[in-house]
């Protein structure tokens, strides 16, 4: 197996926290010295593929390790479209393993860098990232190869993963597919691979073939940073966690208790309206630079930020910041409770629409995704006629920005244009206005509150969360079908699913994790996996196998009594 590569081709610099002494650091070497190192590396790789060096260096993996590796192929969440185990030996990551990426795709390279960076921490191996020139052919490996290649019917997010004794190849039509394939690979490795400290291994990837693509294009994990503010680092951490389960959309940015994004021309929205939160804490907001940073971080994890600015209700923070937005010209005090439905923008005032245009224009420019979420829910303080007037003026403002509007399904009653995506948060299987909108052509994201709301308590003993939609244990979160839950909203009318995490009771990242895990992976599986794979017992077993990995990652999760957690699982507390 011979590879060619560009002499002087870029070589990854291991991240600082890598403590491995013998790494291949190519920086500062002459061209010929670099070539020599590369040739030596190929020699090593050749020996590894013939099975010599690795076992001699680190001791051959025992039967238990091999059996555990083989089992992992059947313990993936979300369940892939097709998994075919192979009888051959697993692939073993060794000190000679390289991550190969296609030349000429910065995005694909970044995915390779992420994988290498993650595995360097736990394996201590150098894991250089090398570019493979277009046109070079090889069946498999050596090492782990990310390959951009058209694959019929898998779309941009689909991928194919092949693991054999000589290496692992992940193929996808686009970098998003490579990223999702890498998330699958992470679950194929032992849980210790997720450690941020060097672990003994062995690092076995079970031999087999996986073909995968999502059932739905939209798989959201809305996080409410308004009721309690969460800074950039927390949101990035949540992006790390949700993207492991192939979630691809995020974010709720304003509500009664807080306005969380700086808007040019309306400085008090953030400086005053962002200055508190539920319970009266200090709150906070993102500068536009920080928001750009979040967008970029999300993008690198193939997550799209959908900014939500709720209106005409859920707007007390804006009304408190600017008196002119109120019909009576008087700014209310800021609000730190958890009631809903008491605030409304002033529908009859022109300044309301100047404000909305300024906000939505700026957010549209900051957000590369296709949607702006405009809320529209629980406008109990806005008369029905005013609500229709308001949405009738706001929807064209969104259209002017070049984005499609997304809104809670309450907006269905005003016949929004068919480009408007409705997000269903009801708790019953029928909603006439939403069904009628679907019949007209609107698409719907399913987030039924009694199934998908991550902020609802698991059971009466859960300290965090609310329970207005009921208690939601793991099986409740998993055992429903987004494709048939709501009458008249089936087939192509369903754009996807979302797992909203409202933050009235959430103060810390540990709080977020406790409510999101293990229910977020349930909703993620509903969004990704084919309906034909739906099976509670299978899901519960596969979910149970995530426990040791979450334990290694330090995720503070609810060890649901409904799930057979694998040995090595340590649940968290709320
Ligand atoms: C309802 S349903 C809300 C949120 C609350 C949540 C609490 C919907 C679109 N809005 O404003 O935070 O309940 O569970």
Coordinates of C-alpha atoms and ligand atoms in Angstrom, one line a residue:
X1 CA 0.0 0.0 0.0
X2 CA 1.8 3.1 -1.2
X3 CA 0.8 6.6 -0.6
X4 CA 2.1 9.7 -2.3
X5 CA 1.9 13.1 -0.7
X6 CA 3.2 16.6 -1.6
X7 CA 6.7 17.1 -0.3
X8 CA 6.5 19.9 2.1
X9 CA 2.8 19.3 2.4
X10 CA 1.3 20.8 5.6
X11 CA 1.7 18.8 8.7
X12 CA -0.4 19.3 11.7
X13 CA 1.2 20.9 14.8
X14 CA 0.1 18.9 17.8
X15 CA -1.9 21.0 20.2
X16 CA -0.1 22.2 23.3
X17 CA -1.8 19.9 25.8
X18 CA -0.3 16.9 23.9
X19 CA 2.3 15.5 26.2
X20 CA 3.6 12.9 23.9
X21 CA 7.4 13.2 23.7
X22 CA 8.1 11.4 20.5
X23 CA 5.7 13.2 18.3
X24 CA 6.4 14.0 14.7
X25 CA 6.9 17.7 14.8
X26 CA 7.8 18.8 11.3
X27 CA 8.0 22.5 12.0
X28 CA 11.4 24.1 11.5
X29 CA 12.9 21.1 9.5
X30 CA 14.4 21.5 6.1
X31 CA 12.6 20.1 3.1
X32 CA 14.8 17.1 2.8
X33 CA 14.6 16.4 6.5
X34 CA 10.9 16.5 6.3
X35 CA 10.9 14.1 3.4
X36 CA 13.1 11.7 5.4
X37 CA 10.7 11.8 8.3
X38 CA 7.7 11.2 6.0
X39 CA 9.4 8.2 4.5
X40 CA 10.2 6.8 7.9
X41 CA 6.6 7.3 8.8
X42 CA 5.4 5.4 5.8
X43 CA 7.7 2.6 6.8
X44 CA 6.2 2.6 10.2
X45 CA 2.7 2.6 8.8
X46 CA 3.6 -0.3 6.5
X47 CA 4.8 -2.3 9.5
X48 CA 1.6 -1.4 11.3
X49 CA -0.6 -2.5 8.5
X50 CA 1.2 -5.8 8.5
X51 CA 0.6 -6.0 12.2
X52 CA 4.2 -5.9 13.4
X53 CA 5.1 -2.7 15.2
X54 CA 1.9 -1.9 17.1
X55 CA 1.5 -5.2 18.9
X56 CA 5.3 -5.4 19.6
X57 CA 5.3 -1.8 20.9
X58 CA 2.3 -2.0 23.2
X59 CA 1.3 -5.6 23.7
X60 CA -1.3 -7.3 21.6
X61 CA -4.9 -6.5 22.6
X62 CA -6.6 -9.4 24.4
X63 CA -9.8 -11.1 23.5
X64 CA -11.8 -9.0 25.9
X65 CA -10.7 -5.8 24.2
X66 CA -11.5 -7.2 20.8
X67 CA -14.9 -8.4 21.9
X68 CA -15.7 -5.0 23.5
X69 CA -14.7 -3.4 20.2
X70 CA -16.9 -5.7 18.2
X71 CA -19.8 -4.9 20.5
X72 CA -19.4 -1.2 20.0
X73 CA -20.4 -1.4 16.4
X74 CA -23.9 -2.3 17.6
X75 CA -24.1 0.3 20.3
X76 CA -24.2 3.5 18.3
X77 CA -26.5 6.5 19.0
X78 CA -28.1 7.6 16.8
X79 CA -28.6 4.2 15.1
X80 CA -27.1 4.4 11.6
X81 CA -29.0 3.4 8.5
X82 CA -26.8 0.3 7.9
X83 CA -24.2 -1.4 10.1
X84 CA -22.4 -4.5 8.9
X85 CA -19.8 -6.0 11.2
X86 CA -16.8 -7.8 9.6
X87 CA -15.2 -10.9 10.9
X88 CA -11.7 -9.5 10.5
X89 CA -9.5 -8.1 13.3
X90 CA -10.2 -4.5 14.4
X91 CA -8.1 -1.5 13.4
X92 CA -5.7 -0.4 16.0
X93 CA -4.7 3.2 16.5
X94 CA -0.9 3.2 17.2
X95 CA 1.9 5.7 17.6
X96 CA 2.2 5.5 13.8
X97 CA -1.4 6.3 12.9
X98 CA -1.9 9.4 10.8
X99 CA -5.1 11.2 10.0
X100 CA -5.4 11.7 6.2
X101 CA -7.5 14.5 4.7
X102 CA -8.2 15.4 1.1
X103 CA -6.0 18.1 -0.3
X104 CA -7.7 21.4 -1.0
X105 CA -10.6 21.4 1.5
X106 CA -9.9 23.5 4.6
X107 CA -13.2 22.3 6.1
X108 CA -12.3 18.6 5.7
X109 CA -8.9 19.3 7.1
X110 CA -10.4 21.0 10.1
X111 CA -12.5 18.0 10.8
X112 CA -9.4 15.9 10.6
X113 CA -7.6 18.3 13.0
X114 CA -10.5 18.0 15.5
X115 CA -10.3 14.2 15.5
X116 CA -6.6 14.2 15.8
X117 CA -6.6 16.8 18.6
X118 CA -9.2 14.8 20.5
X119 CA -7.3 11.5 20.2
X120 CA -3.9 13.0 20.9
X121 CA -5.0 13.8 24.5
X122 CA -6.1 10.3 25.4
X123 CA -3.7 8.2 23.3
X124 CA -0.6 10.4 23.7
X125 CA 0.2 9.6 20.0
X126 CA 1.4 12.2 17.6
X127 CA -1.5 11.6 15.1
X128 CA -0.3 14.0 12.4
X129 CA -2.8 15.3 9.9
X130 CA -1.6 14.8 6.4
X131 CA -3.1 15.8 3.1
X132 CA -3.6 13.2 0.5
X133 CA -3.4 14.6 -3.0
X134 CA -6.4 14.2 -5.2
X135 CA -6.2 11.2 -7.5
X136 CA -4.1 8.9 -5.2
X137 CA -5.9 5.6 -4.7
X138 CA -5.9 3.1 -2.0
X139 CA -8.4 0.7 -0.7
X140 CA -8.2 1.5 2.9
X141 CA -5.9 3.4 5.3
X142 CA -3.2 3.6 6.4
X143 CA -4.4 5.2 9.5
X144 CA -7.7 7.1 9.5
X145 CA -8.7 8.7 6.2
X146 CA -11.3 11.3 5.6
X147 CA -12.2 11.2 1.9
X148 CA -14.5 13.5 0.0
X149 CA -16.3 11.4 -2.6
X150 CA -19.7 11.4 -4.1
X151 CA -21.9 8.7 -2.7
X152 CA -25.3 8.2 -4.2
X153 CA -28.2 9.0 -2.0
X154 CA -26.4 10.0 1.2
X155 CA -26.7 13.8 0.8
X156 CA -24.3 16.3 2.3
X157 CA -24.7 15.0 5.8
X158 CA -24.4 11.3 5.0
X159 CA -21.2 9.2 5.2
X160 CA -19.9 5.8 4.8
X161 CA -17.4 4.4 7.3
X162 CA -15.2 1.3 6.7
X163 CA -12.9 -0.1 9.3
X164 CA -10.5 -3.0 8.6
X165 CA -7.2 -4.1 10.1
X166 CA -5.3 -1.7 7.8
X167 CA -7.2 1.4 8.7
X168 CA -10.4 3.4 8.7
X169 CA -11.9 5.3 5.8
X170 CA -14.7 7.8 6.2
X171 CA -16.2 8.9 2.9
X172 CA -18.7 11.6 2.4
X173 CA -19.9 14.0 -0.3
X174 CA -19.2 17.0 1.9
X175 CA -17.3 18.0 5.0
X176 CA -20.6 17.8 7.1
X177 CA -20.7 14.1 6.3
X178 CA -17.1 13.6 7.3
X179 CA -17.8 15.4 10.6
X180 CA -20.8 13.1 11.3
X181 CA -18.7 10.0 10.4
X182 CA -16.1 11.2 12.8
X183 CA -18.7 11.4 15.6
X184 CA -19.6 7.8 14.8
X185 CA -15.9 6.8 15.0
X186 CA -15.7 8.4 18.4
X187 CA -18.3 6.0 19.7
X188 CA -16.6 3.1 18.0
X189 CA -13.5 3.7 20.2
X190 CA -13.3 2.8 23.8
X191 CA -14.8 5.4 26.2
X192 CA -11.3 6.3 27.5
X193 CA -10.6 7.8 24.1
X194 CA -12.6 10.8 25.2
X195 CA -10.4 11.4 28.2
X196 CA -8.3 14.6 28.4
X197 CA -5.5 12.6 30.0
X198 CA -3.3 9.9 28.5
X199 CA -4.8 6.5 28.9
X200 CA -3.3 3.0 28.3
X201 CA -5.6 1.9 25.4
X202 CA -5.6 -0.3 23.3
X203 CA -7.4 1.8 20.8
X204 CA -9.4 -0.6 18.8
X205 CA -11.9 0.3 16.1
X206 CA -14.2 -2.7 15.3
X207 CA -14.0 -3.9 11.7
X208 CA -17.1 -3.2 9.7
X209 CA -19.1 -1.1 7.3
X210 CA -21.5 1.7 8.2
X211 CA -23.7 3.6 5.8
X212 CA -25.6 6.5 7.2
X213 CA -27.6 9.6 6.5
X214 CA -30.2 11.6 8.4
X215 CA -34.0 11.0 8.3
X216 CA -34.6 14.8 8.8
X217 CA -32.6 17.8 7.7
X218 CA -33.4 19.8 10.8
X219 CA -32.3 18.4 14.2
X220 CA -32.3 21.3 16.7
X221 CA -31.3 21.7 20.3
X222 CA -32.6 25.2 21.2
X223 CA -30.8 26.6 24.3
X224 CA -32.5 29.5 26.1
X225 CA -29.8 32.0 27.1
X226 CA -32.4 34.6 28.0
X227 CA -33.9 33.3 31.2
X228 CA -30.4 32.7 32.5
X229 CA -27.5 33.9 30.6
X230 CA -24.8 31.4 29.5
X231 CA -21.5 32.8 28.1
X232 CA -19.6 31.9 25.0
X233 CA -17.6 29.1 26.7
X234 CA -20.8 27.4 28.0
X235 CA -22.6 27.6 24.6
X236 CA -19.5 26.2 22.9
X237 CA -19.4 23.4 25.4
X238 CA -23.0 22.6 24.6
X239 CA -22.2 22.7 20.9
X240 CA -19.5 20.0 21.6
X241 CA -22.0 17.9 23.3
X242 CA -25.0 18.2 20.9
X243 CA -22.9 17.8 17.8
X244 CA -21.6 14.4 19.1
X245 CA -25.2 13.3 18.5
X246 CA -25.4 14.9 15.0
X247 CA -27.7 17.8 16.1
X248 CA -27.3 20.6 13.7
X249 CA -29.3 23.7 14.8
X250 CA -29.3 25.9 17.9
X251 CA -30.3 29.1 19.9
X252 CA -33.0 31.4 21.6
X253 CA -31.6 34.9 22.1
X254 CA -34.2 37.2 23.7
X255 CA -37.1 36.9 26.2
X256 CA -38.8 38.8 28.9
X257 CA -36.0 38.4 31.3
X258 CA -33.1 39.3 29.1
X259 CA -31.9 40.6 25.7
X260 CA -28.6 38.8 24.9
X261 CA -27.1 40.3 21.7
X262 CA -25.7 43.8 21.2
X263 CA -27.6 45.7 18.4
X264 CA -26.0 48.8 16.8
X265 CA -28.2 51.8 17.3
X266 CA -30.1 50.3 20.2
X267 CA -27.4 50.0 22.8
X268 CA -29.7 49.7 25.9
X269 CA -31.1 46.4 24.7
X270 CA -28.0 44.7 25.7
X271 CA -26.5 47.0 28.3
X272 CA -29.8 47.4 30.3
X273 CA -32.1 44.7 28.9
X274 CA -29.3 42.2 29.1
X275 CA -28.4 43.2 32.6
X276 CA -30.5 40.7 34.6
X277 CA -32.0 37.2 34.5
X278 CA -34.4 35.0 36.4
X279 CA -33.8 35.4 40.1
X280 CA -32.1 38.8 39.6
X281 CA -28.6 37.6 38.7
X282 CA -26.3 39.8 36.6
X283 CA -27.4 38.4 33.2
X284 CA -25.1 39.3 30.3
X285 CA -25.1 39.5 26.5
X286 CA -22.9 38.7 23.5
X287 CA -21.1 41.4 21.7
X288 CA -21.5 41.0 17.9
X289 CA -17.9 39.8 17.9
X290 CA -18.7 37.1 20.4
X291 CA -21.8 36.2 18.5
X292 CA -19.6 35.8 15.4
X293 CA -17.3 33.6 17.4
X294 CA -20.2 31.4 18.4
X295 CA -21.4 31.2 14.8
X296 CA -17.9 30.2 13.7
X297 CA -17.6 27.6 16.5
X298 CA -21.0 26.2 15.6
X299 CA -20.1 26.1 12.0
X300 CA -16.9 24.1 12.7
X301 CA -19.2 21.6 14.4
X302 CA -21.7 21.6 11.5
X303 CA -24.2 23.3 13.7
X304 CA -26.2 26.3 12.3
X305 CA -27.1 29.1 14.7
X306 CA -30.8 30.1 14.3
X307 CA -31.1 33.3 16.3
X308 CA -34.5 33.7 17.9
X309 CA -35.9 37.2 18.7
X310 CA -39.3 36.5 20.2
X311 CA -42.2 38.9 19.6
X312 CA -44.7 40.4 20.0
X313 CA -44.8 38.8 23.4
X314 CA -41.8 37.7 25.5
X315 CA -40.4 41.2 25.0
X316 CA -40.3 42.7 28.4
X317 CA -36.5 43.2 28.3
X318 CA -36.8 45.2 25.1
X319 CA -39.8 47.2 26.5
X320 CA -37.8 47.9 29.6
X321 CA -34.9 49.2 27.6
X322 CA -36.7 51.6 25.3
X323 CA -39.9 53.5 26.5
X324 CA -40.9 54.3 23.0
X325 CA -41.5 50.6 22.2
X326 CA -44.5 50.7 24.7
X327 CA -47.9 52.0 23.6
X328 CA -48.1 54.2 26.7
X329 CA -44.5 55.4 26.3
X330 CA -43.6 54.2 29.7
X331 CA -40.9 51.6 30.2
X332 CA -41.8 48.8 32.6
X333 CA -39.3 47.6 35.1
X334 CA -37.0 44.7 34.2
X335 CA -38.5 41.3 35.0
X336 CA -36.8 38.4 36.9
X337 CA -39.8 36.0 37.5
X338 CA -40.9 33.1 35.3
X339 CA -44.4 34.0 34.1
X340 CA -45.1 34.2 30.4
X341 CA -47.7 36.1 28.3
X342 CA -47.7 39.5 30.0
X343 CA -45.6 41.7 27.6
X344 CA -46.3 43.0 24.0
X345 CA -44.5 45.3 21.6
X346 CA -46.7 48.2 20.5
X347 CA -48.3 47.0 17.3
X348 CA -49.6 50.4 16.1
X349 CA -46.3 52.4 16.5
X350 CA -44.0 52.7 13.4
X351 CA -41.0 52.7 15.7
X352 CA -41.7 49.0 16.5
X353 CA -41.0 48.1 12.9
X354 CA -37.9 50.3 12.7
X355 CA -36.7 48.4 15.7
X356 CA -37.5 45.0 14.2
X357 CA -35.8 45.9 10.9
X358 CA -32.6 47.1 12.7
X359 CA -32.5 43.9 14.8
X360 CA -33.3 41.4 12.1
X361 CA -31.1 43.1 9.5
X362 CA -28.1 42.9 11.9
X363 CA -28.9 39.3 12.9
X364 CA -29.3 38.2 9.3
X365 CA -25.9 39.6 8.5
X366 CA -24.3 37.9 11.5
X367 CA -25.9 34.5 10.9
X368 CA -25.0 32.5 7.8
X369 CA -27.9 30.0 8.3
X370 CA -31.2 30.1 6.3
X371 CA -33.5 31.0 9.1
X372 CA -34.4 33.8 11.5
X373 CA -36.7 32.7 14.3
X374 CA -39.2 35.3 15.3
X375 CA -41.0 33.5 18.1
X376 CA -44.7 34.5 18.0
X377 CA -45.7 32.2 20.9
X378 CA -47.9 32.9 23.9
X379 CA -48.8 36.5 22.9
X380 CA -51.5 36.6 25.5
X381 CA -51.3 40.3 25.9
X382 CA -51.7 41.1 22.2
X383 CA -55.2 41.1 20.8
X384 CA -55.8 38.6 18.0
X385 CA -56.2 41.4 15.3
X386 CA -53.1 43.1 16.5
X387 CA -51.2 39.8 16.4
X388 CA -52.2 39.4 12.8
X389 CA -51.2 42.9 12.0
X390 CA -47.8 42.5 13.8
X391 CA -46.9 39.3 12.0
X392 CA -48.1 40.7 8.7
X393 CA -45.5 43.4 9.1
X394 CA -42.7 41.4 10.6
X395 CA -42.8 38.5 8.1
X396 CA -41.9 40.8 5.1
X397 CA -39.1 42.3 7.1
X398 CA -37.6 38.8 7.5
X399 CA -38.1 38.2 3.8
X400 CA -36.3 41.4 3.0
X401 CA -33.2 40.1 4.9
X402 CA -33.1 37.1 2.5
X403 CA -33.9 34.6 5.2
X404 CA -36.8 32.4 5.8
X405 CA -38.8 33.0 8.9
X406 CA -39.2 30.3 11.6
X407 CA -41.8 30.8 14.3
X408 CA -43.7 28.8 17.0
X409 CA -46.8 27.2 15.6
X410 CA -49.0 29.9 17.1
X411 CA -48.3 31.8 14.0
X412 CA -50.1 29.3 11.8
X413 CA -53.4 31.1 12.5
X414 CA -52.3 34.1 10.5
X415 CA -51.6 32.1 7.3
X416 CA -47.9 32.9 7.0
X417 CA -46.2 32.4 3.6
X418 CA -45.3 28.8 2.9
X419 CA -41.6 29.6 3.3
X420 CA -42.3 30.1 7.1
X421 CA -41.2 27.1 9.1
X422 CA -43.5 26.3 12.0
X423 CA -42.2 24.9 15.3
X424 CA -44.9 22.8 17.0
X425 CA -44.7 22.9 20.8
X426 CA -48.2 21.6 21.6
X427 CA -48.9 18.6 23.7
X428 CA -51.7 16.9 21.7
X429 CA -51.7 15.2 18.4
X430 CA -54.0 17.7 16.7
X431 CA -53.7 21.4 15.9
X432 CA -56.0 22.5 13.1
X433 CA -54.2 25.7 12.1
X434 CA -50.8 23.9 11.9
X435 CA -52.4 21.1 9.9
X436 CA -53.9 23.6 7.5
X437 CA -50.6 25.4 7.2
X438 CA -48.9 22.1 6.4
X439 CA -51.6 21.4 3.7
X440 CA -50.7 24.8 2.2
X441 CA -47.0 23.8 2.1
X442 CA -45.5 25.1 5.3
X443 CA -42.9 22.8 6.9
X444 CA -42.9 21.9 10.5
X445 CA -40.3 21.2 13.1
X446 CA -41.7 18.9 15.8
X447 CA -41.0 19.9 19.4
X448 CA -44.0 18.7 21.3
X449 CA -43.6 19.9 24.9
X450 CA -44.6 16.7 26.5
X451 CA -42.0 14.7 24.6
X452 CA -39.2 17.0 23.4
X453 CA -39.0 19.8 26.1
X454 CA -35.7 19.1 27.9
X455 CA -36.7 21.6 30.6
X456 CA -39.5 19.4 32.0
X457 CA -38.7 17.3 35.0
X458 CA -38.0 13.6 34.7
X459 CA -40.2 12.7 37.6
X460 CA -41.6 14.4 40.7
X461 CA -38.3 14.1 42.5
X462 CA -36.3 16.0 39.9
X463 CA -35.2 19.3 41.5
X464 CA -34.5 21.2 38.3
X465 CA -37.0 22.0 35.6
X466 CA -40.7 22.7 35.2
X467 CA -43.6 20.3 34.8
X468 CA -46.4 22.1 33.1
X469 CA -46.2 19.7 30.1
X470 CA -45.8 16.7 32.4
X471 CA -42.9 14.5 33.5
X472 CA -40.7 13.3 30.7
X473 CA -38.6 10.2 31.5
X474 CA -36.3 8.7 28.9
X475 CA -38.9 6.5 27.3
X476 CA -41.4 9.4 27.0
X477 CA -38.7 11.4 25.2
X478 CA -37.9 8.5 22.8
X479 CA -41.1 6.6 22.2
X480 CA -42.9 8.8 19.6
X481 CA -42.7 9.4 15.9
X482 CA -42.1 13.0 14.6
X483 CA -43.4 11.8 11.3
X484 CA -46.9 10.9 12.6
X485 CA -47.3 12.6 16.0
X486 CA -49.4 15.5 14.7
X487 CA -52.5 14.9 12.5
X488 CA -52.1 16.3 9.0
X489 CA -48.3 16.9 9.5
X490 CA -46.6 13.9 8.0
X491 CA -44.1 12.9 5.3
X492 CA -42.4 15.9 3.7
X493 CA -44.3 18.4 5.9
X494 CA -42.0 17.4 8.7
X495 CA -38.7 19.3 8.4
X496 CA -37.3 17.8 11.6
X497 CA -37.3 17.8 15.4
X498 CA -36.1 20.1 18.1
X499 CA -35.3 19.6 21.8
X500 CA -35.8 23.0 23.4
X501 CA -34.0 23.7 26.7
X502 CA -35.7 26.6 28.5
X503 CA -33.5 27.9 31.3
X504 CA -35.9 29.3 34.0
X505 CA -34.3 26.9 36.5
X506 CA -30.9 26.4 35.0
X507 CA -27.9 28.3 36.4
X508 CA -24.8 26.2 35.6
X509 CA -23.5 24.0 32.8
X510 CA -24.0 21.0 35.1
X511 CA -27.7 22.0 35.3
X512 CA -27.9 22.1 31.5
X513 CA -26.3 18.7 31.2
X514 CA -28.6 17.1 33.8
X515 CA -31.7 18.0 31.8
X516 CA -30.2 17.4 28.4
X517 CA -28.7 14.0 29.1
X518 CA -30.0 11.4 28.4
X519 CA -33.0 13.0 26.7
X520 CA -31.2 15.0 24.0
X521 CA -29.7 11.9 22.4
X522 CA -33.3 10.4 22.3
X523 CA -34.5 13.4 20.3
X524 CA -31.3 13.3 18.2
X525 CA -32.0 9.7 17.3
X526 CA -35.6 10.5 16.3
X527 CA -34.2 13.2 14.0
X528 CA -31.5 11.1 12.5
X529 CA -32.3 7.4 12.4
X530 CA -34.7 5.7 10.0
X531 CA -38.1 5.0 11.5
X532 CA -37.6 1.3 10.8
X533 CA -34.9 1.2 13.4
X534 CA -37.1 2.6 16.2
X535 CA -37.1 0.2 19.1
X536 CA -37.1 1.1 22.8
X537 CA -35.1 -1.9 24.0
X538 CA -32.4 -1.5 21.4
X539 CA -32.2 2.3 22.1
X540 CA -32.1 1.7 25.9
X541 CA -29.2 -0.7 25.5
X542 CA -27.3 1.5 23.1
X543 CA -27.9 4.5 25.3
X544 CA -26.7 2.6 28.3
X545 CA -23.4 2.1 26.5
X546 CA -22.9 5.9 26.3
X547 CA -22.8 6.1 30.1
X548 CA -19.1 5.2 30.5
X549 CA -18.2 7.8 27.8
X550 CA -20.3 10.5 29.4
X551 CA -18.6 9.6 32.7
X552 CA -15.1 10.0 31.1
X553 CA -16.3 13.3 29.5
X554 CA -17.5 14.6 32.9
X555 CA -21.1 15.1 31.7
X556 CA -23.4 15.6 34.6
X557 CA -26.2 13.3 33.4
X558 CA -29.4 11.8 34.8
X559 CA -28.8 8.1 35.2
X560 CA -32.4 7.3 34.3
X561 CA -33.7 4.1 36.0
X562 CA -35.2 3.1 32.7
X563 CA -31.8 2.6 31.1
X564 CA -29.4 -0.4 31.6
X565 CA -26.2 1.6 32.1
X566 CA -23.0 -0.1 31.2
X567 CA -20.4 -0.8 33.9
X568 CA -18.2 2.3 34.3
X569 CA -21.2 4.6 34.3
X570 CA -21.4 7.2 37.0
X571 CA -24.5 9.4 36.9
X572 CA -24.7 13.0 38.1
X573 CA -26.9 15.0 40.4
X574 CA -29.4 17.9 39.9
Ligands
LIG1 C1 -43.2 27.7 27.1 S1 -43.7 26.9 24.5 C2 -42.5 28.7 26.4 C3 -41.3 29.2 27.0 C4 -41.1 28.7 28.4 C5 -41.4 27.3 28.4 C6 -41.1 26.7 29.8 C7 -43.0 28.2 24.1 C8 -42.8 28.4 22.7 N1 -42.7 29.0 25.1 O1 -41.3 30.6 26.9 O2 -39.8 29.0 28.7 O3 -42.7 27.1 28.1 O4 -41.3 25.3 29.7

